């Protein structure tokens, strides 16, 4: 028709406009704040989201670019006492780095405040975490779990990316002042992770004498028949033997030698049971001790601890003699760079949500295994009600997010049965008006969410997301919807204090 021919140009412009909106990018600014045993750092990054699907495909939103904008130098973590962090000094130091980087807290979209190692065991660690979380934007992850720290450091060091690009099994050992966090990546995915009380600040030296010995260092010394006590002279031979024993324990963690009972004894509190990996093809070292592996220190007590000695003994160990070494993109800064650039992910695009109740933070996750999930697909709401009630009592919580793998292609009858089971169980347990929160790994969230919403009506809001993997014991942050509501920013985290 004539009117259509006359409007070809307008239609073309409209089509291109629609396609441009579909392919639109969204840029967010992220901060990482890492308060470690020995040092603290701040880093800022720019994260770019884009719809990577084709014009006529279901949208797939992913991070397509992560650029580090600013990284502070490492400074010693301020302490008030041996058991307390200096909250005011730490906050001032963080704000100073905001100024140096040219950012303000109001200009930050997402971030991670991480308190790790010995610092996580200080009596005021939780209070400091709350104080700093307000500096990281509206949507913030506050995490001190040692296993998650291991994964974040492995991403910041480049080990995860190398594993993905080269299809190899890579272990990243992030060795700091208080802990050695181990994450093994296979084809870029986490194969196992764990944390051990091995680090450069577990013994401190002042004026040629031992000023501090951690419980873990004392156990390792005892296993070697060594006596190392506060007030003793810092005898180099004894400290070398101790660090050599630490290096042997790291060999066990890397799967080079069989694990000993001592490896289990020095596992970091809050870390999951660790099964040493087999067939690690490369090792990457990050953390402060990594710099001591790379460069020999002329003054072994330069930092007032055993870090340089531990670095030398690791260099002499089988870790470096028998396994390929990968140069880390970041060493002492691996955790803070990972925190600023790799903690956030996004949900799938086949989701259902109520924007007016987001963001939500620190939601405890109840993960159903496959057998439990199958009972729910068969409509066993009594079982789920009891499981949810138990979980809320254990966590002293009034809210949770129910996580499960989901099924790839469930029948309508099974999906409807699952929706009824979930609604009946959660509605009976949760406070009146509380939202129903679900997370699936499979792309069926929208259909399930709509089925639950039909049952809930206006009584309860429903948020159902997919393409997110959540494990038992995790906590979840859900941000405001992005990309015209197609995705929700998600951070899966752990909260654990010593």
PDB file of C-alpha atoms in Angstrom, residues 15-280:
ATOM      1  CA  UNK A  15      13.083  -1.056  13.773  1.00  0.00           C
ATOM      2  CA  UNK A  16      16.652   0.098  14.365  1.00  0.00           C
ATOM      3  CA  UNK A  17      15.562   1.896  17.515  1.00  0.00           C
ATOM      4  CA  UNK A  18      13.945  -1.262  18.866  1.00  0.00           C
ATOM      5  CA  UNK A  19      16.974  -3.356  17.967  1.00  0.00           C
ATOM      6  CA  UNK A  20      19.250  -0.802  19.569  1.00  0.00           C
ATOM      7  CA  UNK A  21      17.233  -0.968  22.773  1.00  0.00           C
ATOM      8  CA  UNK A  22      17.390  -4.757  22.773  1.00  0.00           C
ATOM      9  CA  UNK A  23      21.153  -4.705  22.235  1.00  0.00           C
ATOM     10  CA  UNK A  24      21.649  -1.838  24.682  1.00  0.00           C
ATOM     11  CA  UNK A  25      24.472  -1.845  27.164  1.00  0.00           C
ATOM     12  CA  UNK A  26      24.398  -0.923  30.814  1.00  0.00           C
ATOM     13  CA  UNK A  27      27.490   0.216  32.711  1.00  0.00           C
ATOM     14  CA  UNK A  28      27.813   0.012  36.496  1.00  0.00           C
ATOM     15  CA  UNK A  29      30.588   1.078  38.852  1.00  0.00           C
ATOM     16  CA  UNK A  30      31.822  -1.370  41.461  1.00  0.00           C
ATOM     17  CA  UNK A  31      34.094  -1.083  44.504  1.00  0.00           C
ATOM     18  CA  UNK A  32      36.078  -3.728  46.334  1.00  0.00           C
ATOM     19  CA  UNK A  33      37.205  -3.151  49.929  1.00  0.00           C
ATOM     20  CA  UNK A  34      39.464  -5.841  51.367  1.00  0.00           C
ATOM     21  CA  UNK A  35      40.417  -5.800  55.067  1.00  0.00           C
ATOM     22  CA  UNK A  36      42.986  -8.566  55.463  1.00  0.00           C
ATOM     23  CA  UNK A  37      45.170  -9.896  58.252  1.00  0.00           C
ATOM     24  CA  UNK A  38      48.182  -7.810  57.275  1.00  0.00           C
ATOM     25  CA  UNK A  39      46.977  -5.228  54.794  1.00  0.00           C
ATOM     26  CA  UNK A  40      43.898  -3.460  53.454  1.00  0.00           C
ATOM     27  CA  UNK A  41      43.166  -2.207  49.939  1.00  0.00           C
ATOM     28  CA  UNK A  42      40.441  -0.519  47.895  1.00  0.00           C
ATOM     29  CA  UNK A  43      39.776  -0.970  44.159  1.00  0.00           C
ATOM     30  CA  UNK A  44      37.207   0.444  41.710  1.00  0.00           C
ATOM     31  CA  UNK A  45      36.046  -1.193  38.479  1.00  0.00           C
ATOM     32  CA  UNK A  46      33.643  -0.551  35.609  1.00  0.00           C
ATOM     33  CA  UNK A  47      31.381  -3.468  34.679  1.00  0.00           C
ATOM     34  CA  UNK A  48      29.560  -3.539  31.336  1.00  0.00           C
ATOM     35  CA  UNK A  49      26.360  -5.538  30.804  1.00  0.00           C
ATOM     36  CA  UNK A  50      25.113  -6.414  27.339  1.00  0.00           C
ATOM     37  CA  UNK A  51      22.459  -8.543  25.696  1.00  0.00           C
ATOM     38  CA  UNK A  52      24.619 -11.102  23.899  1.00  0.00           C
ATOM     39  CA  UNK A  53      21.742 -12.916  22.183  1.00  0.00           C
ATOM     40  CA  UNK A  54      20.746 -12.293  18.565  1.00  0.00           C
ATOM     41  CA  UNK A  55      17.941  -9.948  17.544  1.00  0.00           C
ATOM     42  CA  UNK A  56      15.226 -12.609  17.493  1.00  0.00           C
ATOM     43  CA  UNK A  57      16.481 -14.848  20.319  1.00  0.00           C
ATOM     44  CA  UNK A  58      15.565 -14.885  23.994  1.00  0.00           C
ATOM     45  CA  UNK A  59      17.704 -12.143  25.599  1.00  0.00           C
ATOM     46  CA  UNK A  60      20.870 -13.269  27.334  1.00  0.00           C
ATOM     47  CA  UNK A  61      22.405 -10.592  29.533  1.00  0.00           C
ATOM     48  CA  UNK A  62      26.019 -11.018  30.568  1.00  0.00           C
ATOM     49  CA  UNK A  63      29.014  -9.033  31.739  1.00  0.00           C
ATOM     50  CA  UNK A  64      31.018  -8.406  28.575  1.00  0.00           C
ATOM     51  CA  UNK A  65      33.727  -6.143  29.984  1.00  0.00           C
ATOM     52  CA  UNK A  66      35.308  -5.600  33.389  1.00  0.00           C
ATOM     53  CA  UNK A  67      37.842  -2.782  33.589  1.00  0.00           C
ATOM     54  CA  UNK A  68      39.895  -1.901  36.651  1.00  0.00           C
ATOM     55  CA  UNK A  69      39.733   1.872  37.133  1.00  0.00           C
ATOM     56  CA  UNK A  70      41.749   2.374  40.312  1.00  0.00           C
ATOM     57  CA  UNK A  71      43.671   0.226  42.782  1.00  0.00           C
ATOM     58  CA  UNK A  72      45.102   1.631  45.991  1.00  0.00           C
ATOM     59  CA  UNK A  73      48.426   0.600  47.387  1.00  0.00           C
ATOM     60  CA  UNK A  74      48.347  -1.894  50.243  1.00  0.00           C
ATOM     61  CA  UNK A  75      48.534  -0.395  53.704  1.00  0.00           C
ATOM     62  CA  UNK A  76      48.809  -2.180  57.043  1.00  0.00           C
ATOM     63  CA  UNK A  77      45.430  -2.995  58.587  1.00  0.00           C
ATOM     64  CA  UNK A  78      45.011  -0.704  61.629  1.00  0.00           C
ATOM     65  CA  UNK A  79      44.501  -2.490  64.965  1.00  0.00           C
ATOM     66  CA  UNK A  80      43.412  -1.074  68.304  1.00  0.00           C
ATOM     67  CA  UNK A  81      44.482  -4.163  70.197  1.00  0.00           C
ATOM     68  CA  UNK A  82      45.485  -7.721  69.370  1.00  0.00           C
ATOM     69  CA  UNK A  83      41.777  -8.615  69.407  1.00  0.00           C
ATOM     70  CA  UNK A  84      40.132  -5.515  67.884  1.00  0.00           C
ATOM     71  CA  UNK A  85      40.314  -3.639  64.590  1.00  0.00           C
ATOM     72  CA  UNK A  86      40.611   0.160  64.589  1.00  0.00           C
ATOM     73  CA  UNK A  87      37.242   0.940  63.023  1.00  0.00           C
ATOM     74  CA  UNK A  88      37.686   4.707  62.724  1.00  0.00           C
ATOM     75  CA  UNK A  89      41.166   4.465  61.201  1.00  0.00           C
ATOM     76  CA  UNK A  90      39.971   1.898  58.661  1.00  0.00           C
ATOM     77  CA  UNK A  91      36.962   3.992  57.682  1.00  0.00           C
ATOM     78  CA  UNK A  92      39.141   7.103  57.249  1.00  0.00           C
ATOM     79  CA  UNK A  93      41.576   5.134  55.085  1.00  0.00           C
ATOM     80  CA  UNK A  94      38.763   3.857  52.866  1.00  0.00           C
ATOM     81  CA  UNK A  95      37.286   7.359  52.429  1.00  0.00           C
ATOM     82  CA  UNK A  96      40.745   8.679  51.569  1.00  0.00           C
ATOM     83  CA  UNK A  97      40.986   6.157  48.726  1.00  0.00           C
ATOM     84  CA  UNK A  98      37.533   7.212  47.472  1.00  0.00           C
ATOM     85  CA  UNK A  99      38.918  10.738  47.197  1.00  0.00           C
ATOM     86  CA  UNK A 100      42.131   9.592  45.535  1.00  0.00           C
ATOM     87  CA  UNK A 101      40.109   7.642  42.959  1.00  0.00           C
ATOM     88  CA  UNK A 102      37.675  10.503  42.337  1.00  0.00           C
ATOM     89  CA  UNK A 103      34.563   8.632  43.510  1.00  0.00           C
ATOM     90  CA  UNK A 104      31.927   9.194  46.164  1.00  0.00           C
ATOM     91  CA  UNK A 105      29.815   6.487  47.856  1.00  0.00           C
ATOM     92  CA  UNK A 106      26.700   7.810  46.097  1.00  0.00           C
ATOM     93  CA  UNK A 107      28.311   7.104  42.707  1.00  0.00           C
ATOM     94  CA  UNK A 108      28.815   3.394  43.396  1.00  0.00           C
ATOM     95  CA  UNK A 109      26.311   0.832  42.102  1.00  0.00           C
ATOM     96  CA  UNK A 110      27.632  -2.382  43.603  1.00  0.00           C
ATOM     97  CA  UNK A 111      30.559  -3.583  45.620  1.00  0.00           C
ATOM     98  CA  UNK A 112      32.105  -6.015  48.036  1.00  0.00           C
ATOM     99  CA  UNK A 113      33.368  -5.378  51.543  1.00  0.00           C
ATOM    100  CA  UNK A 114      35.473  -8.364  52.559  1.00  0.00           C
ATOM    101  CA  UNK A 115      37.065  -8.955  55.958  1.00  0.00           C
ATOM    102  CA  UNK A 116      39.387 -11.936  55.791  1.00  0.00           C
ATOM    103  CA  UNK A 117      41.881 -14.084  57.634  1.00  0.00           C
ATOM    104  CA  UNK A 118      42.786 -13.103  61.185  1.00  0.00           C
ATOM    105  CA  UNK A 119      40.862  -9.830  60.806  1.00  0.00           C
ATOM    106  CA  UNK A 120      37.600 -11.793  60.500  1.00  0.00           C
ATOM    107  CA  UNK A 121      38.284 -13.210  63.964  1.00  0.00           C
ATOM    108  CA  UNK A 122      38.573  -9.842  65.684  1.00  0.00           C
ATOM    109  CA  UNK A 123      35.841  -9.083  68.202  1.00  0.00           C
ATOM    110  CA  UNK A 124      34.485  -6.083  66.252  1.00  0.00           C
ATOM    111  CA  UNK A 125      34.710  -7.517  62.717  1.00  0.00           C
ATOM    112  CA  UNK A 126      30.931  -7.702  62.237  1.00  0.00           C
ATOM    113  CA  UNK A 127      30.463  -4.127  63.450  1.00  0.00           C
ATOM    114  CA  UNK A 128      33.152  -2.861  61.078  1.00  0.00           C
ATOM    115  CA  UNK A 129      31.500  -4.715  58.206  1.00  0.00           C
ATOM    116  CA  UNK A 130      28.202  -2.949  58.874  1.00  0.00           C
ATOM    117  CA  UNK A 131      29.977   0.393  59.094  1.00  0.00           C
ATOM    118  CA  UNK A 132      31.737  -0.030  55.757  1.00  0.00           C
ATOM    119  CA  UNK A 133      28.830  -1.523  53.822  1.00  0.00           C
ATOM    120  CA  UNK A 134      27.247   1.917  53.465  1.00  0.00           C
ATOM    121  CA  UNK A 135      30.266   3.053  51.451  1.00  0.00           C
ATOM    122  CA  UNK A 136      29.666   0.513  48.698  1.00  0.00           C
ATOM    123  CA  UNK A 137      26.421   1.687  47.158  1.00  0.00           C
ATOM    124  CA  UNK A 138      22.881   0.479  47.518  1.00  0.00           C
ATOM    125  CA  UNK A 139      23.621  -3.040  46.345  1.00  0.00           C
ATOM    126  CA  UNK A 140      26.544  -4.411  48.340  1.00  0.00           C
ATOM    127  CA  UNK A 141      27.918  -7.789  49.278  1.00  0.00           C
ATOM    128  CA  UNK A 142      29.469  -8.056  52.718  1.00  0.00           C
ATOM    129  CA  UNK A 143      31.370 -11.288  52.949  1.00  0.00           C
ATOM    130  CA  UNK A 144      34.094 -12.849  55.010  1.00  0.00           C
ATOM    131  CA  UNK A 145      33.647 -16.538  54.182  1.00  0.00           C
ATOM    132  CA  UNK A 146      37.085 -18.073  53.567  1.00  0.00           C
ATOM    133  CA  UNK A 147      35.930 -20.383  50.768  1.00  0.00           C
ATOM    134  CA  UNK A 148      34.341 -17.565  48.805  1.00  0.00           C
ATOM    135  CA  UNK A 149      37.477 -15.508  49.392  1.00  0.00           C
ATOM    136  CA  UNK A 150      39.462 -18.308  47.744  1.00  0.00           C
ATOM    137  CA  UNK A 151      37.274 -18.130  44.630  1.00  0.00           C
ATOM    138  CA  UNK A 152      37.367 -14.320  44.477  1.00  0.00           C
ATOM    139  CA  UNK A 153      41.169 -14.321  44.737  1.00  0.00           C
ATOM    140  CA  UNK A 154      41.421 -16.978  42.020  1.00  0.00           C
ATOM    141  CA  UNK A 155      39.398 -14.754  39.707  1.00  0.00           C
ATOM    142  CA  UNK A 156      41.413 -11.671  40.603  1.00  0.00           C
ATOM    143  CA  UNK A 157      44.729 -13.447  40.001  1.00  0.00           C
ATOM    144  CA  UNK A 158      43.694 -14.623  36.528  1.00  0.00           C
ATOM    145  CA  UNK A 159      43.797 -18.333  37.417  1.00  0.00           C
ATOM    146  CA  UNK A 160      40.091 -18.842  36.660  1.00  0.00           C
ATOM    147  CA  UNK A 161      40.374 -17.108  33.287  1.00  0.00           C
ATOM    148  CA  UNK A 162      43.487 -19.123  32.331  1.00  0.00           C
ATOM    149  CA  UNK A 163      41.694 -22.341  33.242  1.00  0.00           C
ATOM    150  CA  UNK A 164      38.677 -21.387  31.112  1.00  0.00           C
ATOM    151  CA  UNK A 165      40.655 -20.230  28.070  1.00  0.00           C
ATOM    152  CA  UNK A 166      43.040 -23.194  28.074  1.00  0.00           C
ATOM    153  CA  UNK A 167      40.702 -25.928  29.329  1.00  0.00           C
ATOM    154  CA  UNK A 168      43.039 -26.836  32.183  1.00  0.00           C
ATOM    155  CA  UNK A 169      42.822 -27.604  35.901  1.00  0.00           C
ATOM    156  CA  UNK A 170      44.496 -24.759  37.790  1.00  0.00           C
ATOM    157  CA  UNK A 171      44.933 -24.284  41.530  1.00  0.00           C
ATOM    158  CA  UNK A 172      45.155 -20.764  42.895  1.00  0.00           C
ATOM    159  CA  UNK A 173      46.809 -20.425  46.295  1.00  0.00           C
ATOM    160  CA  UNK A 174      46.132 -17.054  47.864  1.00  0.00           C
ATOM    161  CA  UNK A 175      48.571 -16.905  50.783  1.00  0.00           C
ATOM    162  CA  UNK A 176      48.236 -13.899  53.012  1.00  0.00           C
ATOM    163  CA  UNK A 177      49.019 -13.046  56.589  1.00  0.00           C
ATOM    164  CA  UNK A 178      46.569 -15.369  58.298  1.00  0.00           C
ATOM    165  CA  UNK A 179      45.261 -17.896  55.796  1.00  0.00           C
ATOM    166  CA  UNK A 180      46.081 -19.765  52.615  1.00  0.00           C
ATOM    167  CA  UNK A 181      42.916 -19.899  50.500  1.00  0.00           C
ATOM    168  CA  UNK A 182      42.909 -22.584  47.817  1.00  0.00           C
ATOM    169  CA  UNK A 183      40.566 -22.682  44.825  1.00  0.00           C
ATOM    170  CA  UNK A 184      40.853 -25.208  42.011  1.00  0.00           C
ATOM    171  CA  UNK A 185      39.324 -24.260  38.655  1.00  0.00           C
ATOM    172  CA  UNK A 186      38.535 -26.745  35.893  1.00  0.00           C
ATOM    173  CA  UNK A 187      37.584 -25.226  32.532  1.00  0.00           C
ATOM    174  CA  UNK A 188      36.975 -21.991  34.430  1.00  0.00           C
ATOM    175  CA  UNK A 189      34.521 -23.526  36.906  1.00  0.00           C
ATOM    176  CA  UNK A 190      35.240 -24.094  40.597  1.00  0.00           C
ATOM    177  CA  UNK A 191      36.122 -27.741  41.208  1.00  0.00           C
ATOM    178  CA  UNK A 192      36.933 -27.392  44.919  1.00  0.00           C
ATOM    179  CA  UNK A 193      37.863 -24.715  47.423  1.00  0.00           C
ATOM    180  CA  UNK A 194      39.111 -24.496  50.981  1.00  0.00           C
ATOM    181  CA  UNK A 195      41.105 -22.460  53.450  1.00  0.00           C
ATOM    182  CA  UNK A 196      43.899 -23.259  55.891  1.00  0.00           C
ATOM    183  CA  UNK A 197      45.527 -21.325  58.716  1.00  0.00           C
ATOM    184  CA  UNK A 198      48.866 -20.883  56.983  1.00  0.00           C
ATOM    185  CA  UNK A 199      50.279 -17.406  56.464  1.00  0.00           C
ATOM    186  CA  UNK A 200      53.069 -14.934  56.931  1.00  0.00           C
ATOM    187  CA  UNK A 201      51.694 -13.179  60.039  1.00  0.00           C
ATOM    188  CA  UNK A 202      51.009 -16.265  62.123  1.00  0.00           C
ATOM    189  CA  UNK A 203      54.311 -15.578  63.827  1.00  0.00           C
ATOM    190  CA  UNK A 204      55.416 -11.988  64.387  1.00  0.00           C
ATOM    191  CA  UNK A 205      58.893 -10.758  65.197  1.00  0.00           C
ATOM    192  CA  UNK A 206      59.857  -7.540  66.949  1.00  0.00           C
ATOM    193  CA  UNK A 207      63.410  -6.528  67.748  1.00  0.00           C
ATOM    194  CA  UNK A 208      64.784  -9.977  67.086  1.00  0.00           C
ATOM    195  CA  UNK A 209      62.272 -11.693  69.382  1.00  0.00           C
ATOM    196  CA  UNK A 210      59.000 -13.551  68.840  1.00  0.00           C
ATOM    197  CA  UNK A 211      56.098 -11.266  69.762  1.00  0.00           C
ATOM    198  CA  UNK A 212      53.124 -13.414  68.667  1.00  0.00           C
ATOM    199  CA  UNK A 213      52.441 -17.080  67.856  1.00  0.00           C
ATOM    200  CA  UNK A 214      49.044 -18.102  66.481  1.00  0.00           C
ATOM    201  CA  UNK A 215      47.294 -21.284  67.560  1.00  0.00           C
ATOM    202  CA  UNK A 216      47.810 -22.817  64.115  1.00  0.00           C
ATOM    203  CA  UNK A 217      51.527 -21.980  64.047  1.00  0.00           C
ATOM    204  CA  UNK A 218      51.893 -23.538  67.492  1.00  0.00           C
ATOM    205  CA  UNK A 219      50.258 -26.777  66.259  1.00  0.00           C
ATOM    206  CA  UNK A 220      52.555 -26.962  63.247  1.00  0.00           C
ATOM    207  CA  UNK A 221      55.616 -26.241  65.406  1.00  0.00           C
ATOM    208  CA  UNK A 222      54.609 -28.980  67.849  1.00  0.00           C
ATOM    209  CA  UNK A 223      54.299 -31.469  64.980  1.00  0.00           C
ATOM    210  CA  UNK A 224      57.930 -30.691  64.112  1.00  0.00           C
ATOM    211  CA  UNK A 225      59.147 -30.952  67.706  1.00  0.00           C
ATOM    212  CA  UNK A 226      59.802 -27.215  67.828  1.00  0.00           C
ATOM    213  CA  UNK A 227      59.290 -24.854  70.740  1.00  0.00           C
ATOM    214  CA  UNK A 228      58.435 -21.343  69.534  1.00  0.00           C
ATOM    215  CA  UNK A 229      56.994 -19.073  72.209  1.00  0.00           C
ATOM    216  CA  UNK A 230      56.413 -15.324  72.559  1.00  0.00           C
ATOM    217  CA  UNK A 231      59.511 -13.749  74.074  1.00  0.00           C
ATOM    218  CA  UNK A 232      61.883 -16.305  72.525  1.00  0.00           C
ATOM    219  CA  UNK A 233      64.737 -15.193  70.311  1.00  0.00           C
ATOM    220  CA  UNK A 234      63.775 -15.371  66.621  1.00  0.00           C
ATOM    221  CA  UNK A 235      66.001 -18.299  65.617  1.00  0.00           C
ATOM    222  CA  UNK A 236      66.176 -18.523  61.830  1.00  0.00           C
ATOM    223  CA  UNK A 237      66.738 -22.303  61.732  1.00  0.00           C
ATOM    224  CA  UNK A 238      63.613 -23.013  63.794  1.00  0.00           C
ATOM    225  CA  UNK A 239      61.489 -20.619  61.755  1.00  0.00           C
ATOM    226  CA  UNK A 240      62.743 -22.178  58.515  1.00  0.00           C
ATOM    227  CA  UNK A 241      61.739 -25.630  59.747  1.00  0.00           C
ATOM    228  CA  UNK A 242      58.318 -24.298  60.638  1.00  0.00           C
ATOM    229  CA  UNK A 243      57.850 -22.675  57.221  1.00  0.00           C
ATOM    230  CA  UNK A 244      59.105 -25.813  55.492  1.00  0.00           C
ATOM    231  CA  UNK A 245      56.352 -27.736  57.324  1.00  0.00           C
ATOM    232  CA  UNK A 246      53.804 -25.136  56.171  1.00  0.00           C
ATOM    233  CA  UNK A 247      54.982 -25.606  52.581  1.00  0.00           C
ATOM    234  CA  UNK A 248      54.555 -29.387  52.911  1.00  0.00           C
ATOM    235  CA  UNK A 249      50.984 -28.846  54.108  1.00  0.00           C
ATOM    236  CA  UNK A 250      50.335 -26.707  51.031  1.00  0.00           C
ATOM    237  CA  UNK A 251      51.713 -29.550  48.900  1.00  0.00           C
ATOM    238  CA  UNK A 252      49.016 -31.742  50.445  1.00  0.00           C
ATOM    239  CA  UNK A 253      46.343 -29.124  49.726  1.00  0.00           C
ATOM    240  CA  UNK A 254      47.440 -29.090  46.083  1.00  0.00           C
ATOM    241  CA  UNK A 255      47.128 -32.879  45.832  1.00  0.00           C
ATOM    242  CA  UNK A 256      50.875 -33.410  45.323  1.00  0.00           C
ATOM    243  CA  UNK A 257      51.255 -35.547  48.460  1.00  0.00           C
ATOM    244  CA  UNK A 258      48.632 -37.414  50.543  1.00  0.00           C
ATOM    245  CA  UNK A 259      46.805 -35.320  53.159  1.00  0.00           C
ATOM    246  CA  UNK A 260      47.765 -35.698  56.816  1.00  0.00           C
ATOM    247  CA  UNK A 261      45.537 -35.293  59.919  1.00  0.00           C
ATOM    248  CA  UNK A 262      47.331 -32.004  60.606  1.00  0.00           C
ATOM    249  CA  UNK A 263      45.931 -30.520  57.370  1.00  0.00           C
ATOM    250  CA  UNK A 264      42.432 -31.080  58.744  1.00  0.00           C
ATOM    251  CA  UNK A 265      43.383 -29.629  62.141  1.00  0.00           C
ATOM    252  CA  UNK A 266      44.531 -26.325  60.651  1.00  0.00           C
ATOM    253  CA  UNK A 267      41.527 -25.882  58.363  1.00  0.00           C
ATOM    254  CA  UNK A 268      40.181 -22.360  58.761  1.00  0.00           C
ATOM    255  CA  UNK A 269      37.047 -21.998  60.846  1.00  0.00           C
ATOM    256  CA  UNK A 270      34.076 -21.562  58.514  1.00  0.00           C
ATOM    257  CA  UNK A 271      35.744 -23.415  55.642  1.00  0.00           C
ATOM    258  CA  UNK A 272      34.076 -26.481  54.183  1.00  0.00           C
ATOM    259  CA  UNK A 273      35.667 -29.923  54.274  1.00  0.00           C
ATOM    260  CA  UNK A 274      38.377 -29.959  51.625  1.00  0.00           C
ATOM    261  CA  UNK A 275      39.221 -32.945  49.431  1.00  0.00           C
ATOM    262  CA  UNK A 276      42.616 -32.313  47.784  1.00  0.00           C
ATOM    263  CA  UNK A 277      42.330 -32.289  43.994  1.00  0.00           C
ATOM    264  CA  UNK A 278      43.966 -34.727  41.595  1.00  0.00           C
ATOM    265  CA  UNK A 279      45.794 -33.851  38.418  1.00  0.00           C
ATOM    266  CA  UNK A 280      46.389 -30.134  38.944  1.00  0.00           C
TER     267      UNK A 280
END
